[in-house]
Structure formats: C-alpha cells, structure tokens
Coordinates of C-alpha atoms and ligand atoms in Angstrom, one line a residue:
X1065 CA -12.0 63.9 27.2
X1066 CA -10.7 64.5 30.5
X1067 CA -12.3 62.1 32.6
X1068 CA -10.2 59.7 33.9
X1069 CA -11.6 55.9 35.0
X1070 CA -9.1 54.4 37.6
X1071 CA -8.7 50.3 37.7
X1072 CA -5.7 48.5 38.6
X1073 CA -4.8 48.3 34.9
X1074 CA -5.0 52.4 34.6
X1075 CA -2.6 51.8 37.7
X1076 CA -0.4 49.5 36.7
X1077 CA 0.2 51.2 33.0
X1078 CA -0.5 54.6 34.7
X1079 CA -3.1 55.1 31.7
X1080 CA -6.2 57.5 32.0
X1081 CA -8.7 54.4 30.6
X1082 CA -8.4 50.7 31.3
X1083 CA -7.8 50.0 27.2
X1084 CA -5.3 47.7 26.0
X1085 CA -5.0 48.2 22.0
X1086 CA -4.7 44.4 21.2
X1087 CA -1.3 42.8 19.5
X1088 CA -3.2 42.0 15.9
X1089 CA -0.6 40.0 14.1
X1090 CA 0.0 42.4 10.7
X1091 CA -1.6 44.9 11.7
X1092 CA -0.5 46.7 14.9
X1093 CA 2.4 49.1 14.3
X1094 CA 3.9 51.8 15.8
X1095 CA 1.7 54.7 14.4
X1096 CA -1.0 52.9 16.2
X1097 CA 0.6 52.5 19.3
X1098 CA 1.3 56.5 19.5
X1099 CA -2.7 57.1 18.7
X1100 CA -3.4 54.7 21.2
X1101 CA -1.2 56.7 23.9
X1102 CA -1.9 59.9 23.0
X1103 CA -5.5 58.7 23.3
X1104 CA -4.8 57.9 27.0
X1105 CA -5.0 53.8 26.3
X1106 CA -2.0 51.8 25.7
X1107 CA -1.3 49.7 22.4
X1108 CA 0.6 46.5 21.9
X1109 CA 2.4 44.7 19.1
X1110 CA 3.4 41.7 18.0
X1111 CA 6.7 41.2 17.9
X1112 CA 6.5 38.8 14.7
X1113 CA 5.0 41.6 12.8
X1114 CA 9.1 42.8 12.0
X1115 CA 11.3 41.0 10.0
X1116 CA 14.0 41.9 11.7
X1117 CA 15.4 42.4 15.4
X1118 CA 16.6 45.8 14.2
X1119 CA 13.3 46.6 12.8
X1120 CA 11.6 46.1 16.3
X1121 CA 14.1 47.9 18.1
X1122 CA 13.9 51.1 15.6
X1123 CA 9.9 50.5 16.3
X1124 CA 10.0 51.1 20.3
X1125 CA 12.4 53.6 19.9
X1126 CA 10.8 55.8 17.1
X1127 CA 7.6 55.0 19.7
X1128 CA 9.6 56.5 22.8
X1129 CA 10.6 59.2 20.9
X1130 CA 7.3 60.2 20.7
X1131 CA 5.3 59.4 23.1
X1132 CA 5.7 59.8 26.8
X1133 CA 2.8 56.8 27.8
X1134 CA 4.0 53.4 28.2
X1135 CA 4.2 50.6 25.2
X1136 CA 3.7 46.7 25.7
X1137 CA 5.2 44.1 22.8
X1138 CA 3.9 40.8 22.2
X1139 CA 5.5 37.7 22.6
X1140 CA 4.2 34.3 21.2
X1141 CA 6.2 32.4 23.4
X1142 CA 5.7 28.6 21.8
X1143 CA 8.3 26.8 20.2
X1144 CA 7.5 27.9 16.7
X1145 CA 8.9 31.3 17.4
X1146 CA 12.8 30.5 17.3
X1147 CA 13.0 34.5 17.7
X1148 CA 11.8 35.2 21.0
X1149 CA 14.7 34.8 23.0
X1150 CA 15.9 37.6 21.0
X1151 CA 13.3 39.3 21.0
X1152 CA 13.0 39.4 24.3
X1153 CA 16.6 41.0 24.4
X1154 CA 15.5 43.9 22.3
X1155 CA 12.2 44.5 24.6
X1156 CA 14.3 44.4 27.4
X1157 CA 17.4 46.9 26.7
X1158 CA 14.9 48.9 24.9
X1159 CA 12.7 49.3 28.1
X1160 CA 9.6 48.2 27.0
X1161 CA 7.0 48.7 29.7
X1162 CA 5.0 45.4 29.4
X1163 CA 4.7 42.2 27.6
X1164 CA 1.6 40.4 26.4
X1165 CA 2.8 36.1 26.1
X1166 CA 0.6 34.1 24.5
X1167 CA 0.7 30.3 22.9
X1168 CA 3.4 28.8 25.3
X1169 CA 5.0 28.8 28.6
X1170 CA 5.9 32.1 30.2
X1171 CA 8.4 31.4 32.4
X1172 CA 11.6 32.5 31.1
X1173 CA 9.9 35.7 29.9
X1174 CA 8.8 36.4 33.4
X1175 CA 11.9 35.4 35.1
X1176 CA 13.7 37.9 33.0
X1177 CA 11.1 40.6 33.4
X1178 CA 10.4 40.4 37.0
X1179 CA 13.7 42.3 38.5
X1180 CA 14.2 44.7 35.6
X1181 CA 10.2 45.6 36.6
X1182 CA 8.9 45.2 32.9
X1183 CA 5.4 43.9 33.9
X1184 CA 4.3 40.7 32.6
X1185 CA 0.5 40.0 31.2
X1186 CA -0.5 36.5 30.1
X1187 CA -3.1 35.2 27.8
X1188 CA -5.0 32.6 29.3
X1189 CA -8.2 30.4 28.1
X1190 CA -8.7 28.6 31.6
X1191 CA -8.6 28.5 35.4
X1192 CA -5.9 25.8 35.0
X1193 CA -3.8 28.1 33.0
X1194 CA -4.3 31.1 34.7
X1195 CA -3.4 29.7 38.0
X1196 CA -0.4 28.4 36.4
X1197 CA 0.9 31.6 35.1
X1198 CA -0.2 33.3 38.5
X1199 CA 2.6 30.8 40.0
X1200 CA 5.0 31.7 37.5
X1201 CA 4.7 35.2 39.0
X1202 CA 2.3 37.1 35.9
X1203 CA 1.4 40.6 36.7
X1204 CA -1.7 40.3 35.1
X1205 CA -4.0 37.0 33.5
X1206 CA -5.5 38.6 29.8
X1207 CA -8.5 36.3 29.6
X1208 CA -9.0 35.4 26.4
X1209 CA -12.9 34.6 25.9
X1210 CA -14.6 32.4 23.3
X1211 CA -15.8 35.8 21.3
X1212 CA -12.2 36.8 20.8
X1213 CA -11.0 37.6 17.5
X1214 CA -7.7 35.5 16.4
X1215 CA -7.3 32.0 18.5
X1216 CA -10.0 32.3 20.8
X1217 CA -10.8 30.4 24.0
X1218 CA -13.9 28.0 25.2
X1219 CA -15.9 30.0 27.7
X1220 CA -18.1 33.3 27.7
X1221 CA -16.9 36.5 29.1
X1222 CA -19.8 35.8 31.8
X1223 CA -18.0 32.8 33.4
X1224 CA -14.3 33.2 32.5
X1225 CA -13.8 36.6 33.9
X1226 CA -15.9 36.3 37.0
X1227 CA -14.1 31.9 37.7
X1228 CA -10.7 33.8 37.6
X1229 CA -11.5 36.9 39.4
X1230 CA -12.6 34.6 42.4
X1231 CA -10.2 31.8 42.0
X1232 CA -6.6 34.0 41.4
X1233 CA -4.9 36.8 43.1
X1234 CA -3.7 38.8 40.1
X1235 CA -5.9 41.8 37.8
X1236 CA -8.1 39.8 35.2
X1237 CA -8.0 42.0 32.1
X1238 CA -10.9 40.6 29.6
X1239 CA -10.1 39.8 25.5
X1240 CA -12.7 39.3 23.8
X1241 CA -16.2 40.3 22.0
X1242 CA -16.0 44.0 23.1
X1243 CA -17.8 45.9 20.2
X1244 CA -19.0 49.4 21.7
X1245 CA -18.8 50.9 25.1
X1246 CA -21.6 49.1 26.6
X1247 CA -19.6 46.0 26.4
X1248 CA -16.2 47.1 28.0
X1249 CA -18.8 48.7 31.2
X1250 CA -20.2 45.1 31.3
X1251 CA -16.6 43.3 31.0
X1252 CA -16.0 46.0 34.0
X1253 CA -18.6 45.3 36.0
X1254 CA -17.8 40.9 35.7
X1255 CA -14.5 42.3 37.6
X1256 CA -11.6 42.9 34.9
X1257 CA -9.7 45.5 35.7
X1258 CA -9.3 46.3 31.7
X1259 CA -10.4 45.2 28.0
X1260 CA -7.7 44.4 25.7
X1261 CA -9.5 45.1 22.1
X1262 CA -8.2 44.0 18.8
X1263 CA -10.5 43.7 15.7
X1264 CA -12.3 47.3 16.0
X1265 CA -9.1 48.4 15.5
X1266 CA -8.4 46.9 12.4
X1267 CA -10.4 49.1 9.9
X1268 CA -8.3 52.4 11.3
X1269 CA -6.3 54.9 9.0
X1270 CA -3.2 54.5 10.6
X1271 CA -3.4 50.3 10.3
X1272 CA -0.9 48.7 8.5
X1273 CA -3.0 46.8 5.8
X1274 CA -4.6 46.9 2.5
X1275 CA -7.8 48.9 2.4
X1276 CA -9.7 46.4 1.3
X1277 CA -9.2 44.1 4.7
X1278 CA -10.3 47.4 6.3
X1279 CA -13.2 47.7 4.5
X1280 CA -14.3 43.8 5.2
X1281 CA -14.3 45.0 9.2
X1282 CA -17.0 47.3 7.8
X1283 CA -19.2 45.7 5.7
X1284 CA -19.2 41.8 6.9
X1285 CA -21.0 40.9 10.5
X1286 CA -20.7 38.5 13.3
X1287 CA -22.4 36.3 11.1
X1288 CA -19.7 36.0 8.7
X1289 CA -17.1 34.8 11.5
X1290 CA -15.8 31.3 11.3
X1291 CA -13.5 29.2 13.1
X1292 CA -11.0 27.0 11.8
X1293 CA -8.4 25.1 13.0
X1294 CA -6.8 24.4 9.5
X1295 CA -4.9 27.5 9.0
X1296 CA -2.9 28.2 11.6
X1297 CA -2.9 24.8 13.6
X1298 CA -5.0 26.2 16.4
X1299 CA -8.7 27.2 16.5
X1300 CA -8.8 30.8 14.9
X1301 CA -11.6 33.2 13.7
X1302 CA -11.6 34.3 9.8
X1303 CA -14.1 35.9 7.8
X1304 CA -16.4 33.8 5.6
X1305 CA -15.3 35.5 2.3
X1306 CA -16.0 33.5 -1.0
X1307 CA -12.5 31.9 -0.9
X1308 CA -13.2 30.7 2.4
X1309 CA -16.1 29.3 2.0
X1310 CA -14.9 26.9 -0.8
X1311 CA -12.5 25.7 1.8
X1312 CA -12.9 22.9 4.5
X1313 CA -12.5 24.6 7.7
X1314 CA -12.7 21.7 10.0
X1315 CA -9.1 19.4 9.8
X1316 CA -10.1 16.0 7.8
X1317 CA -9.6 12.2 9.5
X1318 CA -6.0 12.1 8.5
X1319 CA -4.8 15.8 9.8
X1320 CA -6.6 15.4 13.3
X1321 CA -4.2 12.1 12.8
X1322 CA -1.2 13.5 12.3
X1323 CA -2.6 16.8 15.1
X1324 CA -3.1 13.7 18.0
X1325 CA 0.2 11.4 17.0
X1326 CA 2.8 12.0 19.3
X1327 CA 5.9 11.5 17.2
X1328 CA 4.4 13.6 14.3
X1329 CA 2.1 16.2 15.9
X1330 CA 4.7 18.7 16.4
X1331 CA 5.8 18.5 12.5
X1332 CA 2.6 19.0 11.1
X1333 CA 1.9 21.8 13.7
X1334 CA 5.2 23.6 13.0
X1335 CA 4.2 23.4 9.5
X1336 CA 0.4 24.3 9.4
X1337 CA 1.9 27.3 11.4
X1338 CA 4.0 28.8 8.9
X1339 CA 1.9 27.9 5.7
X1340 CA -0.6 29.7 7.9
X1341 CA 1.2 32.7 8.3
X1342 CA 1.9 33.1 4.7
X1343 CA -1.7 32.9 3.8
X1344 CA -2.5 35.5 6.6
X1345 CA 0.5 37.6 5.5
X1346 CA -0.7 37.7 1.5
X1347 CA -4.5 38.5 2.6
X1348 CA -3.9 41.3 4.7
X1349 CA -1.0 43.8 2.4
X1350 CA -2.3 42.6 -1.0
X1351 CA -5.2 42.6 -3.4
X1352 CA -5.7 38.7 -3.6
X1353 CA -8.8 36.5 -4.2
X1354 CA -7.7 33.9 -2.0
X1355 CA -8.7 36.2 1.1
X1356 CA -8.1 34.9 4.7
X1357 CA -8.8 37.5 7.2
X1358 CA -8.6 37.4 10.3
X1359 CA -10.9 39.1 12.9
X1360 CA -13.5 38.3 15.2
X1361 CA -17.0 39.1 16.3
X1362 CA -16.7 42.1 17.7
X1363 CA -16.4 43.7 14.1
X1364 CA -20.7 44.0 14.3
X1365 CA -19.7 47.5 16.3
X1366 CA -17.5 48.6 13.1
X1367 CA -19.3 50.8 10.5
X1368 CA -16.8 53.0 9.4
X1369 CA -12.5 52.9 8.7
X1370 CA -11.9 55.3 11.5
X1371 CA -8.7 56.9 13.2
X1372 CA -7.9 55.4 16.6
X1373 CA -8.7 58.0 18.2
X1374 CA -12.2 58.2 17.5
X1375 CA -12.7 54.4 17.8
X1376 CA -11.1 54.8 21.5
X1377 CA -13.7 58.4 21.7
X1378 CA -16.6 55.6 21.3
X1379 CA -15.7 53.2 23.8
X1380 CA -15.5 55.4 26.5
X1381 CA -18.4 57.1 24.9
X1382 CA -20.5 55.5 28.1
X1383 CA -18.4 55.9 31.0
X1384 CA -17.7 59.3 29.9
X1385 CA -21.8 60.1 30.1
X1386 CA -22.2 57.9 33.3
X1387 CA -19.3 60.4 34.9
X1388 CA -21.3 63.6 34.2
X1389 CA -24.2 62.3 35.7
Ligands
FMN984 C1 -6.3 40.1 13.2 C2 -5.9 39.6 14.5 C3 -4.6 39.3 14.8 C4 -4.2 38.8 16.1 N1 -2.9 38.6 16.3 C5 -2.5 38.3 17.6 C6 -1.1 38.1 17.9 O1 -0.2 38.2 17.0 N2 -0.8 37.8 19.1 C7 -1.7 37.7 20.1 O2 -1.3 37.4 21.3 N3 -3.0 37.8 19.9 C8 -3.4 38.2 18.7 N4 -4.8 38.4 18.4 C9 -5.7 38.4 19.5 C10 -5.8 39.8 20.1 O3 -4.7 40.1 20.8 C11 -7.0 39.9 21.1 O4 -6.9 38.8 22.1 C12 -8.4 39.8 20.4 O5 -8.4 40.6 19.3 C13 -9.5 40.2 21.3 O6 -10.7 40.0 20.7 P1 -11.5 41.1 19.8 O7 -10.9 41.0 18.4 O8 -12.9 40.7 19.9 O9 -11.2 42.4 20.4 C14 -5.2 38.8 17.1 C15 -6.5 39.1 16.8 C16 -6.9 39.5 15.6 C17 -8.3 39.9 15.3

C-alpha cells in the first residue's frame, strides 16, 4: 500500500490514511495500537481499560518503544472517572500525541494539553456541544453519529457531519456506522476530515477478548443491535444475545424516576455505571451465559476474525482503486 490520502487529520497525526482505530472500552490495547500504526492509521485507548496508572504508563511506553507513528489515549472525562486527573498526568509526561474525551466537560484536559501541544479531539453528539468544545479550544470535534457502536448519538452521519462542518471552525472527524470502504469515501465526501472506527475492529487476532465475543462480530448482523439505557446509565448499543433478550432494555417508571430526580439522579447514575462496567467487563474476557456485548452496527461488514492490518487493507480497499485510476 503506498498511496497516501492527505486530510487535515492525516495532517494533524502525520498519518498516511485519515483512520482513527476507536478507544473500545476492553478491548483496545497496545498490540492493536502498533498494527494500527504500522498500518499507517492511528489507534486509541481507553484509559480505563488498565487497572493501574503504572499499567497505562508501561502501555505507551512499550507502544513508543515500538512504533515511531503517533498514539492517542482516551479519556472519559465525567465525574464517574475519579482517575482521570491522574490519568491525565501519565498521558502527559509520557508524551502522548492526542487525546479522545468523551462523556463530560473537556476543559481542564484541554487547558493542560494546549501549551504542551498534545492535541485535543472531542466526542460530540450535537451542534450545541460541538460549538462548546470548539470554545474550549478542541483540536478536532469526533462526531459521534446515531450508528455508532457503544453510547451513540441522535442524528445520521448525513446531517451531523455536514451541520458541524458548516457551523464550526475545527476538522469534523466522523464515528460511526462505517462498515467497508465505501462508507469511510461517503463520510469523506459529507466533509470529515477522518473516520474514527471501533467495532470492525473488535473480531481482530491481536484484541484483547475472549474468542467467542470475536466470533459474535462475525456471525450476528445489524439486526441484532439494540439499545439500552439500563446498563451503563446512558443509551448504548449491545448485541441481542439470548441473555439479552430476556432482559428489559428500556429503564422502568421508577429508574427513569430516580434518572430525572435531581437529588438522586447522580447516585443511581454513578451506580448503574459501575454495575455496568462489571457486566461489560465479565462478557467480554470470559465464557459466560449472561453475555452483554457491546458493539454496533457497523459489524454487518465483519465476516471473518481478522488481523488489523487486513481490516485497515479493506477500508482503504476503495480509495486505493480510485487512486490508480
Ligand atoms: C465495544 C465498544 C467499546 C467502546 N468503548 C469506548 C470507550 O471506552 N470510550 C469512548 O470514548 N468510546 C468508546 N466506544 C465508542 C467508539 O470509540 C466509537 O465512537 C464507535 O465505535 C464508532 O462506531 P463504530 O463502532 O460503528 O465504528 C466504544 C465502542 C464499542 C463498540
């Protein structure tokens, strides 16, 4: 592969193809990060998915050791994660190259980012946010579409991406629904300057997960994708598996109580995030029958567990014929 398709987030990254390798809570690690670089993309992770501050630091170096391209961490910036202050201290003295924030306010992360020129990318679902965020001083707006896998947003690739790319002064990188190719040249051509793609990446060899999720990226369809705002407190896409499907995925009378009361919401949130995260966290490393995996529509272009590389070979599968023409 040797052609190279220049955007302003091949430029900002200095990346051959405007790719971001999702944070997938679980299962981005390291080992994918290096296949994504050495595949001329860029990958990002989570950086909930280590127990420890040590852990993450050990990650980006063992990452720099090997790799000369650049690697982005993710932040969930919300009150939830009592870590990320510190983890922003280890992304920072490490020299991480970008971060991804999503679920809260961005500020401090940017503030702290800006002069040490650690570029800043924030998830948005809405011109309201991303104008916000734009203020704040982002680098980039990731907009997050409603065919995203993980929490999604409320509008189509075909009027987020173009609302934000005439209403804000930053790149627009689009999240969301890409399956093959064709779909990255059509988020392209709405005017992001990059795709940021998370669940085609789940059923690769070098993910951090039990086969069997893998294999469920294979052999369920868009179809089988639900949403649910009973696991993780906000609206999330899971596969329809048989345990799922003898669960009640939409919150009953008294949880959308406790969600809208203003002394209590924050409680029940705070906890629906962490039972949430347990469930997520026994589904994906372990054999289990009460399966809740996560992924989104986007899995229909999936038919094989693959290595990174070759999943990145078929995404730029079209651009790379359109160039020889
Ligand atoms: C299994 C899974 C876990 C995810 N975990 C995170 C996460 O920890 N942090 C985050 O910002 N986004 C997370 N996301 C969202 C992705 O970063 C990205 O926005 C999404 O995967 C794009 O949609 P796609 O799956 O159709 O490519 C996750 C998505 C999936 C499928």
């Amino acid at each position: 592969m040797n052609k190279i398709l220049k955007t302003e987030l091949t430029k900002i990254l200095n990346i051959d193809y405007p790719i971001i390798q999702a944070p997938m809570f679980l299962v981005s690690n390291t080992k994918m990060a290096i296949e994504a670089a050495n595949s001329g993309i860029t990958g990002c992770i989570p950086a909930l998915n280590y127990r420890s501050l040590n852990e993450l630091e050990a990650s980006i170096m063992e990452f720099k050791a090997q790799s000369n391209g650049p690697i982005g961490i993710n932040l969930i910036v919300n009150k939830f994660n009592d870590k990320k202050n510190e983890q922003l201290k280890v992304c920072i003295k490490s020299g991480v190259d970008y971060i991804i924030t999503s679920l809260g306010n961005p500020k401090s992360t940017i503030q702290a980012c800006k002069p040490r020129g650690i570029k800043v990318f924030c998830d948005v679902t809405n011109l309201e946010y991303a104008r916000k965020v734009e203020s704040l001083g982002a680098d980039a707006i990731i907009a997050v579409n409603n065919k995203a896998g993980g929490h999604l947003g409320d509008l189509s690739p075909e009027k987020l991406i173009p609302e934000l790319v005439n209403k804000c002064n930053i790149p627009v990188i689009s999240a969301g629904g890409v399956s093959n190719g064709k779909d990255m040249v059509k988020m392209l051509s709405l005017g992001a300057c990059g795709v940021s793609i998370g669940t085609p990446f789940i059923a690769t060899h070098e993910a951090d997960i039990s086969n069997d999720y893998k294999q469920a990226i294979v052999d369920y369809t868009a179809n089988d994708i639900v949403v649910t705002d009973r696991i993780s407190g906000s609206k999330c896409t899971i596969i329809n598996t048989p345990y799922v499907k003898k669960l009640n995925l939409k919150a009953n009378r008294f949880e959308r109580f406790l969600f809208s009361n203003k002394y209590l919401k924050k409680y029940f949130k705070a906890f629906r995030w962490f039972q949430g995260t347990k469930m997520f966290k026994k589904s994906a490393k372990n054999v289990t029958y009460k399966t809740v995996w996560c992924a989104g529509p986007s899995l229909d272009g999936v038919h094989s567990i693959r290595h990174v590389s070759e999943v990145v070979s078929d995404f730029l599968n079209p651009i790379m014929i359109e160039g020889d023409n």
